[in-house]
Coordinates of C-alpha atoms and ligand atoms in Angstrom, one line a residue:
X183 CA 13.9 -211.1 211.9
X184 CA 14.5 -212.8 208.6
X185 CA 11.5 -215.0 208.9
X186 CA 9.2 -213.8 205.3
X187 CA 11.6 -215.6 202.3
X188 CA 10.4 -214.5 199.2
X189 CA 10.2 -217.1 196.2
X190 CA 14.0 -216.7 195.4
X191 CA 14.7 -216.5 198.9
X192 CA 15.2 -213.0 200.5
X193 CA 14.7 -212.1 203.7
X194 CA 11.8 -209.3 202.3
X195 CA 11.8 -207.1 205.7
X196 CA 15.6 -206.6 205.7
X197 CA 15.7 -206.0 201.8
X198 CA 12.5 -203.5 202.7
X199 CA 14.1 -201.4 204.8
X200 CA 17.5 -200.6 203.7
X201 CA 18.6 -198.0 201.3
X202 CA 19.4 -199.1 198.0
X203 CA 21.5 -199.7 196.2
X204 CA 23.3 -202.2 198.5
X205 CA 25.1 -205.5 198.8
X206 CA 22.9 -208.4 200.4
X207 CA 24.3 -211.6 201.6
X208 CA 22.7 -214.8 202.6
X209 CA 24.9 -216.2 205.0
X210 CA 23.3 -219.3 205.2
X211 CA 24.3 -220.3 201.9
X212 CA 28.2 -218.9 202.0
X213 CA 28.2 -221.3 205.3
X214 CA 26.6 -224.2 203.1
X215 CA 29.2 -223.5 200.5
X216 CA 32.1 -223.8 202.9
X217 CA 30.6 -226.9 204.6
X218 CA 30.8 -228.6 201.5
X219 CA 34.0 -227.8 200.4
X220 CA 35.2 -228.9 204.2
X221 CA 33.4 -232.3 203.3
X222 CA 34.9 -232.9 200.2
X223 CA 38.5 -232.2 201.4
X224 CA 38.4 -234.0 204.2
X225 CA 40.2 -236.5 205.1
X226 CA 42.8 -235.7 201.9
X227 CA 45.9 -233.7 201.5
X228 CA 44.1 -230.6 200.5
X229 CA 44.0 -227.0 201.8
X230 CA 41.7 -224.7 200.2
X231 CA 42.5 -220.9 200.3
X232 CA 40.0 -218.1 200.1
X233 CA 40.9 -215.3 196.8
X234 CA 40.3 -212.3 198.6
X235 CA 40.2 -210.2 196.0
X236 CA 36.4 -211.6 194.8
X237 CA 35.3 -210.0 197.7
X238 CA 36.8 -208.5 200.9
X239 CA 33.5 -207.1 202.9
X240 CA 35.0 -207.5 206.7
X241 CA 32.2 -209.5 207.4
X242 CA 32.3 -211.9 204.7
X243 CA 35.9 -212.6 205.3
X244 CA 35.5 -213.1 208.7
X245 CA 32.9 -215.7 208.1
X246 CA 35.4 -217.2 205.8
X247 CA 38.2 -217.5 208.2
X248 CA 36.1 -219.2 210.7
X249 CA 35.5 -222.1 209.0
X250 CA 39.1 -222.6 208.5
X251 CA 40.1 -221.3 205.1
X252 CA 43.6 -219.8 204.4
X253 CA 43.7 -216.7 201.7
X254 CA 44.9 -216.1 198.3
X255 CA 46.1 -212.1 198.3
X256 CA 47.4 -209.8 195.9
X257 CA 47.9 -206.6 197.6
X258 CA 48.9 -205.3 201.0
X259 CA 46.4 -204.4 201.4
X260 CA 44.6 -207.7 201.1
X261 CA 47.1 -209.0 203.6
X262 CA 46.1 -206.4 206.0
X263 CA 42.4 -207.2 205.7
X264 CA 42.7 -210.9 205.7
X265 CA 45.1 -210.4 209.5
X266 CA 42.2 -208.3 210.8
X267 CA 39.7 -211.1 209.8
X268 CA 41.8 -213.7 211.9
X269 CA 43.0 -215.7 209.1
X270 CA 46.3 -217.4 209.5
X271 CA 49.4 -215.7 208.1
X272 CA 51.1 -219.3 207.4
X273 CA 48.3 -220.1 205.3
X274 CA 48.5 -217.0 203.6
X275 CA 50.2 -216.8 199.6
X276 CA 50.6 -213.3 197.9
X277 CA 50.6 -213.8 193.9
X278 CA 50.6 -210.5 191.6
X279 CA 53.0 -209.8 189.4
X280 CA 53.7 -206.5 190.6
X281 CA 54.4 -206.7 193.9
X282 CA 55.9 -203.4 196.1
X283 CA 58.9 -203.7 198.3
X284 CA 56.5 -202.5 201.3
X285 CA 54.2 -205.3 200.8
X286 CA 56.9 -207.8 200.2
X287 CA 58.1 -206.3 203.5
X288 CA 54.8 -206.6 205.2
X289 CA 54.4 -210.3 203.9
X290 CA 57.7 -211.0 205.7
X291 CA 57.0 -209.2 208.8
X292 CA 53.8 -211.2 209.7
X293 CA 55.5 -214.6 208.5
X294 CA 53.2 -215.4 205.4
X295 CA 53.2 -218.9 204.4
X296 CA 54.3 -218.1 200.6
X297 CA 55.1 -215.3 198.2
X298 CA 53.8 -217.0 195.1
X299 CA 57.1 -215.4 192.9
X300 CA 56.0 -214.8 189.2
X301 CA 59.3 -213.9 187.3
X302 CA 63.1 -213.6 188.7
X303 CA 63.3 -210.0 189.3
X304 CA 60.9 -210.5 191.9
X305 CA 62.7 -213.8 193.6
X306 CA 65.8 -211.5 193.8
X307 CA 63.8 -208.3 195.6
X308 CA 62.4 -210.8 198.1
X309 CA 65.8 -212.8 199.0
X310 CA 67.1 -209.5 199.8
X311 CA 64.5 -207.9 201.7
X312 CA 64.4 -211.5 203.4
X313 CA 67.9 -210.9 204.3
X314 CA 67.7 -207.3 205.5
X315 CA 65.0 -208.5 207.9
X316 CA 66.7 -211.6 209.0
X317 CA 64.2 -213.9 208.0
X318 CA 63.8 -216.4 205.2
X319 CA 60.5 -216.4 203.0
X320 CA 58.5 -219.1 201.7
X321 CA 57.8 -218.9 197.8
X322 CA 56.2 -221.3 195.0
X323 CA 56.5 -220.3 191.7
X324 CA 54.0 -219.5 189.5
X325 CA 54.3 -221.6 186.5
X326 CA 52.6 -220.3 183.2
X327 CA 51.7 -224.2 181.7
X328 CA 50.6 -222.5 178.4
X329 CA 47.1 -224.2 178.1
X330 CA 46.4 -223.3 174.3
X331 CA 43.4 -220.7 174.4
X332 CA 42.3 -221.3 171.0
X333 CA 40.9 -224.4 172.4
X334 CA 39.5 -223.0 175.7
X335 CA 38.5 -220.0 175.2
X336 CA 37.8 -219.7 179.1
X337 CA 41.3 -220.0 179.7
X338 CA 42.5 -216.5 180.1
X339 CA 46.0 -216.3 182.4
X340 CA 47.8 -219.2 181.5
X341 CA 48.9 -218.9 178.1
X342 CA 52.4 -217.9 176.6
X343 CA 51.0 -214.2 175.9
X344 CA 50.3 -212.7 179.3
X345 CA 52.2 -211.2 182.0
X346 CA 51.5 -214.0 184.6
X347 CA 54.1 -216.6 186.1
X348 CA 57.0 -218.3 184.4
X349 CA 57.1 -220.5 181.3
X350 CA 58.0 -223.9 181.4
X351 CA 61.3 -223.8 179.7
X352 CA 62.5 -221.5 182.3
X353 CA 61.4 -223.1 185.3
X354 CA 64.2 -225.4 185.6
X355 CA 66.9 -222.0 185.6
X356 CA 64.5 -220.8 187.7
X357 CA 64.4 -223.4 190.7
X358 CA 67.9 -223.6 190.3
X359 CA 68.5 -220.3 191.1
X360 CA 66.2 -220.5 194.1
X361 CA 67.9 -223.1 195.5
X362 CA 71.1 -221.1 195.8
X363 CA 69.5 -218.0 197.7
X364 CA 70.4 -218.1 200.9
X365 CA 66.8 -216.3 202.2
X366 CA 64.0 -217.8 200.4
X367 CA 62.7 -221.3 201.2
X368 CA 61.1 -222.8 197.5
X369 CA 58.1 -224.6 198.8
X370 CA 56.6 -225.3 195.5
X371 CA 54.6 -224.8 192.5
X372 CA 51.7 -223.0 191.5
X373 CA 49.3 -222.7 188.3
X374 CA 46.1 -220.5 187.7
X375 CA 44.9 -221.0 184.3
X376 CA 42.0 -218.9 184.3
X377 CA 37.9 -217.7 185.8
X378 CA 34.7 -219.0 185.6
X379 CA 35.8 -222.3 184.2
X380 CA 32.6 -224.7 184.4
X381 CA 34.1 -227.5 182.2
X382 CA 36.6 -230.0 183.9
X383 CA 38.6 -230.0 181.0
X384 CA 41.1 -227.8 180.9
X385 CA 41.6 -229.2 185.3
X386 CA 41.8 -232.4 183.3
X387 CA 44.9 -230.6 181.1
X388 CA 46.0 -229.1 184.2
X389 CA 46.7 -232.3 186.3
X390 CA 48.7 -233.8 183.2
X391 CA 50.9 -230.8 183.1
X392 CA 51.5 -230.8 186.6
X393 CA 52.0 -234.9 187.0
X394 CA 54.7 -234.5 184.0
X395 CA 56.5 -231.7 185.9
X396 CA 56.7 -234.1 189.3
X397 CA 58.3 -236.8 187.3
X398 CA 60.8 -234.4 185.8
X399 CA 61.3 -232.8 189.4
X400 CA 61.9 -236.4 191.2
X401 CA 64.6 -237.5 188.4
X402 CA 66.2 -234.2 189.4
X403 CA 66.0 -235.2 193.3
X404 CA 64.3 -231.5 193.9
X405 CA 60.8 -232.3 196.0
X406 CA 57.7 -230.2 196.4
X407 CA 56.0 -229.9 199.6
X408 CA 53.0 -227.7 197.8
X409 CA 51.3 -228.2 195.0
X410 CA 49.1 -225.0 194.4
X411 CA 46.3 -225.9 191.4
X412 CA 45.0 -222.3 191.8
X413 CA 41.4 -221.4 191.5
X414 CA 38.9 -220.5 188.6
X415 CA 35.9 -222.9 189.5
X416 CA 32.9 -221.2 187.8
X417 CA 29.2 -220.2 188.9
X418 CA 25.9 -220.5 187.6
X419 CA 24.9 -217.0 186.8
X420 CA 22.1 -217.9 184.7
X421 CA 20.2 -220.0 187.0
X422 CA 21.6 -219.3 190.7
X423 CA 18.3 -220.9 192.3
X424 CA 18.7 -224.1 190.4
X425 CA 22.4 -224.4 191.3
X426 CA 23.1 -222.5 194.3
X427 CA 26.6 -224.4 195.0
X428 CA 29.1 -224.9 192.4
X429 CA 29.7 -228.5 191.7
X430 CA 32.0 -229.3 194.5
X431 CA 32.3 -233.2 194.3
X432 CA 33.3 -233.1 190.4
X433 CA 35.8 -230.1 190.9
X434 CA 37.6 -231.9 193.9
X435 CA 37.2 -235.2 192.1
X436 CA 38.4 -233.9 189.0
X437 CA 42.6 -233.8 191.3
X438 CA 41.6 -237.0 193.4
X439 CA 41.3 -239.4 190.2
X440 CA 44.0 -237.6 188.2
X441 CA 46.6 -235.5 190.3
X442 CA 49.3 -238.0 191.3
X443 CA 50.7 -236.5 194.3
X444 CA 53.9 -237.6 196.7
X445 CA 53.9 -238.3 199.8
X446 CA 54.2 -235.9 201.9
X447 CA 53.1 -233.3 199.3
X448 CA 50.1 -231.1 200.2
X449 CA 47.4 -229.9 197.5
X450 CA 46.2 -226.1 197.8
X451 CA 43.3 -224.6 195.7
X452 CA 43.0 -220.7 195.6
X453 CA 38.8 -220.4 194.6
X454 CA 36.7 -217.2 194.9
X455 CA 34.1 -216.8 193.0
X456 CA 33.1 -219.7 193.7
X457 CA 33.0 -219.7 197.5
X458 CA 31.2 -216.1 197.3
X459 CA 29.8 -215.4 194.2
X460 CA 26.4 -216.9 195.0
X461 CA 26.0 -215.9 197.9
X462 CA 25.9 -212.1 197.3
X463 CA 22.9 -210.2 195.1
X464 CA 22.8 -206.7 194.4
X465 CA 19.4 -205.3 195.4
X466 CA 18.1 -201.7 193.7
X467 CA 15.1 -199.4 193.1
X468 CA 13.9 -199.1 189.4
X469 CA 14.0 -195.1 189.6
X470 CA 11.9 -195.1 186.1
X471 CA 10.5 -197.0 183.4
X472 CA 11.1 -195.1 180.1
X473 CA 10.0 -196.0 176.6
X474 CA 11.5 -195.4 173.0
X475 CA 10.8 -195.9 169.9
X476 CA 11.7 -199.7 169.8
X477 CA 12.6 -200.5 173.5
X478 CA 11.6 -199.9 177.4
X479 CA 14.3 -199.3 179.6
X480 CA 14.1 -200.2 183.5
X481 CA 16.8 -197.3 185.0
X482 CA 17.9 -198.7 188.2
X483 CA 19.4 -196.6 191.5
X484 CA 22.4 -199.2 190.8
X485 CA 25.2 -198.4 188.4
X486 CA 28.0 -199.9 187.2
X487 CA 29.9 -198.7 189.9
X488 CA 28.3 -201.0 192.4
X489 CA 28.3 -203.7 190.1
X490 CA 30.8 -203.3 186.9
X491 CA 31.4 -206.8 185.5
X492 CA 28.7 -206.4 182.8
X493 CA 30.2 -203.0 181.4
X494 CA 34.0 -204.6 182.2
X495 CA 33.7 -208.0 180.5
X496 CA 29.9 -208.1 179.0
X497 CA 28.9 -210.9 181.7
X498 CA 25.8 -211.1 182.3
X499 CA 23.8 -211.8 185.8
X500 CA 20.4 -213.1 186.5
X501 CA 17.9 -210.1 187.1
X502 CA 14.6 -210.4 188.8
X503 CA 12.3 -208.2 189.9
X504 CA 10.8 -208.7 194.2
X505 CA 7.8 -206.6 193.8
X506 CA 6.1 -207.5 190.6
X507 CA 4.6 -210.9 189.8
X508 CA 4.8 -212.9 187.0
X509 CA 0.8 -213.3 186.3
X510 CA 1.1 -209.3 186.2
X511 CA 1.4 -210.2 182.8
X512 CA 5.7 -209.5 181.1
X513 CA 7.6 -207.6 179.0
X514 CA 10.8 -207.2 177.5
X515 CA 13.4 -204.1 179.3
X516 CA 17.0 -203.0 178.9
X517 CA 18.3 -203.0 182.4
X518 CA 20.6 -200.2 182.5
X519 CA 22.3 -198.2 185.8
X520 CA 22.4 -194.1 186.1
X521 CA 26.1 -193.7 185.4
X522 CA 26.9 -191.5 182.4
X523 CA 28.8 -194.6 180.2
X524 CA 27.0 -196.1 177.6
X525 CA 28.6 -199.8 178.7
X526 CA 26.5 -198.9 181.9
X527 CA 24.0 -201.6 181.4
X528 CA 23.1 -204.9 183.2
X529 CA 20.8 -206.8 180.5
X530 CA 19.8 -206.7 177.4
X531 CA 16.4 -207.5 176.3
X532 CA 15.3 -209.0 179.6
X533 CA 11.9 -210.8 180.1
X534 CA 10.6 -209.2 183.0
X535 CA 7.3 -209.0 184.8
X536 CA 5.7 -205.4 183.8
X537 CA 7.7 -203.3 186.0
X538 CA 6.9 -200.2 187.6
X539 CA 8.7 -197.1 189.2
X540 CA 9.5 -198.1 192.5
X541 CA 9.9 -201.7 192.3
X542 CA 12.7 -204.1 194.0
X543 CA 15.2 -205.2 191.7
X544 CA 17.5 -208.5 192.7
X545 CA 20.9 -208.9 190.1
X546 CA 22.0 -212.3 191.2
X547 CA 25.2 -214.4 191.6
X548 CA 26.8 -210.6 192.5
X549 CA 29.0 -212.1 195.5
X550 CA 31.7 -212.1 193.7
X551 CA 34.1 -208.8 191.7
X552 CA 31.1 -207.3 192.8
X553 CA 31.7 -205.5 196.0
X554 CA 35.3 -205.1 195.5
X555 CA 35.2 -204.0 192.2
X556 CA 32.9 -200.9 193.0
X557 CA 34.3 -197.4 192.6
X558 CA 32.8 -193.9 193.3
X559 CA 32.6 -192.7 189.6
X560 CA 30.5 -189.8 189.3
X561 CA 31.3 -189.2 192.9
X562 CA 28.1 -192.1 193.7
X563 CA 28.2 -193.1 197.0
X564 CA 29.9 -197.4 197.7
X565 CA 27.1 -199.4 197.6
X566 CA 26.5 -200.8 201.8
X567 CA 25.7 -204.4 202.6
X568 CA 23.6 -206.0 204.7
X569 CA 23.9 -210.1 205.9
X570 CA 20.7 -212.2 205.9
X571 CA 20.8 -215.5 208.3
X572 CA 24.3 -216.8 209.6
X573 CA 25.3 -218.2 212.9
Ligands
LIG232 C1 41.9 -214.4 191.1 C2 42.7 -215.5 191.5 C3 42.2 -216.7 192.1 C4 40.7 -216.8 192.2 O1 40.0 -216.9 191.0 P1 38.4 -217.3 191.0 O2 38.2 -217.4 189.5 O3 37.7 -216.3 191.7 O4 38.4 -218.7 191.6 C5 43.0 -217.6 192.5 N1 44.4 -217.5 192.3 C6 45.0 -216.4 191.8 C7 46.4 -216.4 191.7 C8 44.2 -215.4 191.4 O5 44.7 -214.3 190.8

């Protein structure tokens, strides 16, 4: 069925024939991704986990869990979705700083490997529903290592100023603490310093915090049987053909050189965007082509609804157009969506072959806080998906 690629691709009879706007996957290259992250793991002390939250379509996440994965969550509802996909619960962590007594309950229930504890309110609430349920739960901490934004700017969660995980200074209370709770079992530590990093540097910063921590925590006698680096590893949103994969080989090199761990000691990575982001393109109808005084707009049949990263956090995606050609001779369009917000646009002064009413319209690199950040503003229907090539 998908036999006619286009140039960037597509499978052109599937994209044909389904209503847009909607969510299409090439499966082919999610499996790539995941080979390649099995291949560079392999054979160390590494687990990588899957972040839900960049996109939970059922069928993505079961492709995900058969090839091995274990999942990052942050809601109960996550944990529900990533059970039915048939990951496994002890490869499971729930982070979130806000965590709900019923999901801490369901995280016990189906025997979750970790509750990845970000302040000590929180250790509290889960050592007691731990003992009201019998049980005893796994937890890392969440360590805020305070990587100076000022001089990574892409840096965004683990700095002194937010609300996530627990400074340095404290930590030492902190494990202490944990130690004496008779239902919670501290497996380790965790950092997530921030998204869409495509530097190694501040990884670089990252394995120096976490190799000084590991010889303060083995002067203390107190061993770590996880290490959790988080995620963050960015994408190529401005050229997805020329870099389909992420660089794999640097990121995981990036902790093999530097991160000294212990024996016995197992490495976890928590990445998203990167397993999924390419992967996933949001395909729409131009519904006109309107002019003004000093600009031409292409107004597309997808919003900011199916795809709000732009209006959220002015990113910016790759947008092509599957109809016209380039020797139709170009121009320059604001790509905007239909929604009634004025943040409701996609690109800005975008070189474009002349487009016409009625043409396809790809926005690349959408695999990712595309999908699952989509809402029904303006009561718009959730944009469907559709899965090109696979097993
Ligand atoms: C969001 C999140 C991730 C994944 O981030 P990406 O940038 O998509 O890799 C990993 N860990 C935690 C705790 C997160 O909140």
């Amino acid at each position: 069925m998908n036999n006619a690629l286009d140039k960037h691709g597509f499978a052109m009879d599937l994209v044909e024939q389904t209503a847009t706007p909607f969510y299409y996957y090439d499966l082919d290259l999610l499996h790539a991704t995941l080979d390649e992250i099995n291949r560079q793991i392999e054979g160390h002390p590494f687990k990588v986990h899957y972040a839900v939250k960049a996109n939970g379509n059922p069928r993505i996440l079961k492709e995900i869990a058969e090839s091995g994965l274990g999942t990052d969550l942050v809601s109960g509802g996550e944990i529900k979705a990533a059970i039915a996909a048939g990951f496994d619960p002890r490869e499971m962590t729930f982070s979130g700083v806000g965590k709900t007594d019923w999901e801490i309950r369901l995280g016990i229930e189906n025997g979750i490997g970790c509750f990845n504890v970000e302040s000590i309110p929180e250790l509290e609430v889960i050592n007691q529903l731990a003992g009201e349920m019998g049980k005893k739960a796994g937890i890392t901490f969440r360590v805020n290592p305070d990587i100076d934004a000022h001089t990574h700017k892409y840096i965004t969660t683990g700095t002194a100023d937010n609300k996530f995980g627990i400074s340095i200074e404290a930590l030492d209370q902190v494990i202490r603490h944990a130690l004496t709770l008779p239902h919670v079992n501290l497996r380790g530590l965790h950092f997530h310093i921030g998204s869409q990093i495509t530097e190694m540097q501040p990884y670089v910063m990252l394995c120096e915090t976490v190799n000084r921590l590991l010889d303060r925590y083995d002067a203390q006698g107190i061993h770590f049987e996880i290490i959790n680096v988080g995620g963050g590893l960015g994408i190529d949103y401005m050229d997805p053909d020329a870099h389909p994969l992420p660089d794999l080989e640097e990121y995981f090199g990036t902790f093999k050189r530097l991160l000294k761990l212990r024996p016995n000691q197992l490495l976890h990575f928590e990445l998203g965007r990167a397993i999924v982001g390419e992967c996933g393109s949001l395909i729409s109808h131009v519904v006109f082509v309107k002019e003004t005084r000093n600009k031409k707009f292409i107004i597309l049949d997808a919003g900011m609804t199916d795809l709000i990263r732009p209006a959220l956090y002015e990113a910016r995606h790759k947008v092509q157009n599957l109809t016209a050609a380039d020797s139709d001779g170009q121009e320059t369009y604001d790509v905007v969506g239909p929604v009634c917000e004025s943040s409701d646009v996609f690109a800005h002064d975008c070189l474009l072959p002349v487009t016409r009413r009625g043409d396809l319209i790809a926005i690349r690199s959408a695999g990712a806080y595309g999908e699952s950040m989509s809402s029904c503003y303006n009561m718009r229907s959730l944009p469907s998906s559709v899965f090109a090539g696979g097993k």
